[in-house]
Amino acid sequence: MKQMSLFPILSFVVISFGVASVSAQICLNNGNFSSNSTFNANRRIILSFLPSNVTTQDGFYYNGSIGEGPNRVYARGMCIPGSTADDCSDCIKTASDGLVQSCPNQTEAYSWPGDPTLCLVSYSNTSFSGSVDSDGRVILTNTGDITSNITKFTEIWEDLVVRMLDIASAPKDTPSSSNNYYTANIIALNPFQDIFALMQCTPDLSSGDCDYCLRQSARDYQSCCGKKQGGVVMQQSCFFRWDLYAYSKAFDNIMVASPPPMTIRSIPPSAGAPANQNDNRPSNSHDRNRRGISTGIVVAITVPTVVIVFILFSLRFVLCPRRTSLQRTKYESDTDISTTNSLQYEFEAIEAATNKFSVSNKLGEGGYGEVYKGKLPNGTEVAVKRLSEMSGQDTRKFRNEVVLVSKLQHKNLVRLFGFCLQGDEKILIYEFVPNKSLDYYLFDPEKQGQLDWTRRYKIIGEIAQGILHLHQDSHPTIIYRDFKASNILLDADMNPKISDFGMATIFGMEETRGNSKWNAETLIYMSPEFAMHGKFSMKTDVYSFGILILEIISGKENSYLYQIDENTTAGNLVTYVWRLWTSGSQLELVDPAMRGNYKSNEVTRCIHIALLCIQENPEDRPMLSTIITMLTSNTTILPVPRLPGFFPQIRHN
Ligand SMILES: *[C@@H]1O[C@H](CO)[C@@H](O)[C@H](O)[C@H]1NC(C)=O
Ligand SMILES: *[C@@H]1O[C@H](CO)[C@@H](O)[C@H](O)[C@H]1NC(C)=O
Ligand SMILES: *[C@@H]1O[C@H](CO)[C@@H](O)[C@H](O)[C@H]1NC(C)=O
Ligand SMILES: *[C@@H]1O[C@H](CO)[C@@H](O)[C@H](O)[C@H]1NC(C)=O
Ligand SMILES: *[C@@H]1O[C@H](CO)[C@@H](O)[C@H](O)[C@H]1NC(C)=O
Ligand SMILES: *[C@@H]1O[C@H](CO)[C@@H](O)[C@H](O)[C@H]1NC(C)=O
Ligand SMILES: *[C@@H]1O[C@H](CO)[C@@H](O)[C@H](O)[C@H]1NC(C)=O
C-alpha cells in the first residue's frame, strides 16, 4: 500500500475516478489499536456477523455492539430499500472485509460500496449518536467533464437534486417517509442521456439532520466538481451519488422523468440550519474537529488510476478507494453529450431528405429494414435505413451503440452519420455508396467480367483492412457476425466498404442464436461454432472472411453445388476447394469470367489464406493482422491448412 502525506488540514477529499464503479473505505484516525488487542478481536467478530444481522432485520438496518469498556466495538450496517437479501448480504460482506483489510488499526471507519446494490458498514469505539458526523467525508468524481451546455445541465441537475432532497428527508410521520430517508431518481438530460441520482441517510438521523447531511453533500459536490460527468459524496450518515448511467440495480424499475421548467439557480442551505453559522451545522451535531487533530494526514491509495484533485480543511483519515469486482462493459458517461447531439436528426429532416420515403428513393430492403437514398440540405447524399420495429429494445442502449459505431471511421467502412429516434421510428443515416454491393457483380454472369483479378485482389486486401479496423480500433471490439458479399458495398472507384457493422450490437442480439434474422444466406458464411453453438469471437469473422475470399476468386456462392466427378457427387464451395487443394489443382477454382488473366501465385496464396481462415478449430485460424501480413508479404511462410470446418449442406434459394 502506497502512503502519501498530505496537507495537515482537510475536511473532505476529492478524488476523481476513471473507472465505472468505485468504493472507498474511509478509516478515520481518531484512535489506534494494536493488532492483537481485544478491540481488534471484537471488531472482527461483530463485522463477520453483520451480513446475517443486517439481513435478518426488517428494513435491513442493524446496529449493535460487542465487548466492554474500552474494548467495546459498535457497528452498524444498512442496505438501501429494495435490495434483495442476497445482494444486501454480499454488499455488507464486501464492505466489512474491505474495512478490516484497509483499516488495520483505526478505531473508527466506514464504507459505502455501491455495486450492485448500495450499503453502508461502519464501526467505532463510540456509540452512533444519531447525529450528523461530517468527519471524513469524501467526494469522488468521474474524470470526464460535461461537454454540453453546462448552464442547461446545471439547471436540470439542481432541479433534480432539490426535489430529491425533499423526498429523501421527508419526516418519518409523513406518507413519503416510507422511503426511509432514501430516494432514487432518473431524469432526462436530453433525448439521449439521463441523470441517475440516489440519496440515502442512516435511519438514526432526524429528518432535519438528514436534510442537512445530504444538502451539505450536494453543495460540497457542486462547489468543487459541478462540471464533472458523475460524482459520489460519502459521509458517515448519508450518501449521494449521481451519474450518467444506471450504476445500481435501484434504477431498474424507475421511470425516466422529463425535466420540469427551470427556476432554481442553486441549492439553498438547509432550512433547519442555525443562524450565524456559515457552515450550517445542525445544533446537535457533535464536532469531532475538536478532537484528535494533531499530526499529518495519511491518505492511502490502492488504485493507481485514482487522482487526488484537492483537499480543503481539517481532520485526518485513511482512505482506500477500491474498484469493486463487478465488470462493466460499457459506460454511458463515456458518451460525450455533444457528440450524441450532433448525431441526432429530426424525423422531419429525414422525411425531407428522402422525399417522404418515396418509392423512387428506395434502394432496397435489408435484414433490418428498408433503405432509401436521401439528400441532406447541404447536398450530401446519404443512405437512410428505416429500421423495422423490434420490441423490447432499449433506446438508451441503441443510442450508445450508434455513438460507438459512428466513431469508427475508415475508408473501408461505410460511415454512420447519425440516427433519428422519434416515436416508433428508429432510423440510421449512412454515407451513400453508389455502386451497389459486391454480390451484385460477383454472382451475376453478365457483370462478373467487370471485376478483373487486380480489382478482386485489391478488394480482398481492403476488406481485410476494414475488418481489422472493426476488431482492433473499436472499444469494445465489434464482431461483425453476419459477414457476407451483400454487405460489402462498392464506391465509385469500386473500392469496398463494409456496411451494417455493429447492427448485432445495436439490436442487442448478443444472446440470440435462433434469431429469425439469420436467413440461409447468412448461414453460408457462418463458422461451425457459431452456426451450431452460437459462439462467436473475432475468429467467427475470420471464418466468414475466408469464405468471402473463395467466393471472390470463384465467382460462386458457397452454396453453389459443384459436380465433383462423373457420379455427380455434390459438394459446396468449401468441400470443392479442399478437394482441389489436396490434388494440387486449386487454380481450377478461378472464375472463368477472368479469362485466365490472373497471377497464379497470388491466387494460390489467397486460396491458401482462405483455407487457414476456415479451419474447424477457431484457434487454428489466423488473426486479421496476421492475415494482412500474409496478404502483403510474399515471404511469409504460411502454415499448412488442415481439413476445413464447414457447415453441413445448406440449401439456398
Ligand atoms: C496512532 O499511532 C501512531 C503510531 O503508532 C501515533 O503516532 C499516533 O499518535 C496514533 N494516533 C492516535 C490518534 O492515537
Ligand atoms: C475512542 O478512542 C479514542 C481515541 O483512542 C479515545 O479518545 C476515546 O476515549 C475512545 N472512546 C471510548 C468510548 O472508549
Ligand atoms: C497502525 O498501522 C500502521 C500501518 O499499518 C502502522 O504504521 C502503525 O504503527 C500502526 N499503529 C499501531 C498503534 O499499531
Ligand atoms: C500483544 O499484546 C501484548 C499485551 O497483551 C503486548 O505486550 C505485545 O506487545 C503485543 N504485541 C504486538 C505485536 O502488538
Ligand atoms: C447477530 O448474528 C449473530 C450470529 O449470527 C447472532 O448470534 C446474534 O444473535 C445476532 N444478533 C442480533 C441482534 O440479531
Ligand atoms: C441502535 O440505534 C438506536 C437508535 O439510534 C439506539 O437507541 C441504540 O442505542 C443503538 N444500539 C446500539 C447498541 O448502539
Ligand atoms: C444553454 O442553455 C440555456 C438554458 O437552457 C439557454 O438559455 C442557452 O441559450 C443555451 N446556450 C447555448 C449555447 O446553447
Coordinates of C-alpha atoms in Angstrom, one line a residue, residues 57 67 100 131 147 207 363 378 436 477 499 508-509 520 533 578 595:
Q57 CA -33.7 -7.1 10.3
G67 CA -17.4 -6.1 24.3
V100 CA -10.8 -5.0 8.1
S131 CA -26.5 13.0 14.7
T147 CA -19.2 18.9 -22.5
S207 CA -35.5 14.5 9.3
L363 CA -32.6 1.4 -52.7
N378 CA -26.1 20.7 -47.6
K436 CA -24.3 -1.4 -55.1
T477 CA -14.5 -4.8 -30.2
S499 CA -21.8 -1.9 -44.3
G508 CA -28.7 -6.3 -28.7
M509 CA -28.5 -9.7 -30.3
A520 CA -30.0 -19.1 -45.2
H533 CA -23.5 -23.3 -30.8
W578 CA -10.4 -28.7 -50.3
R595 CA -10.4 -15.5 -68.8

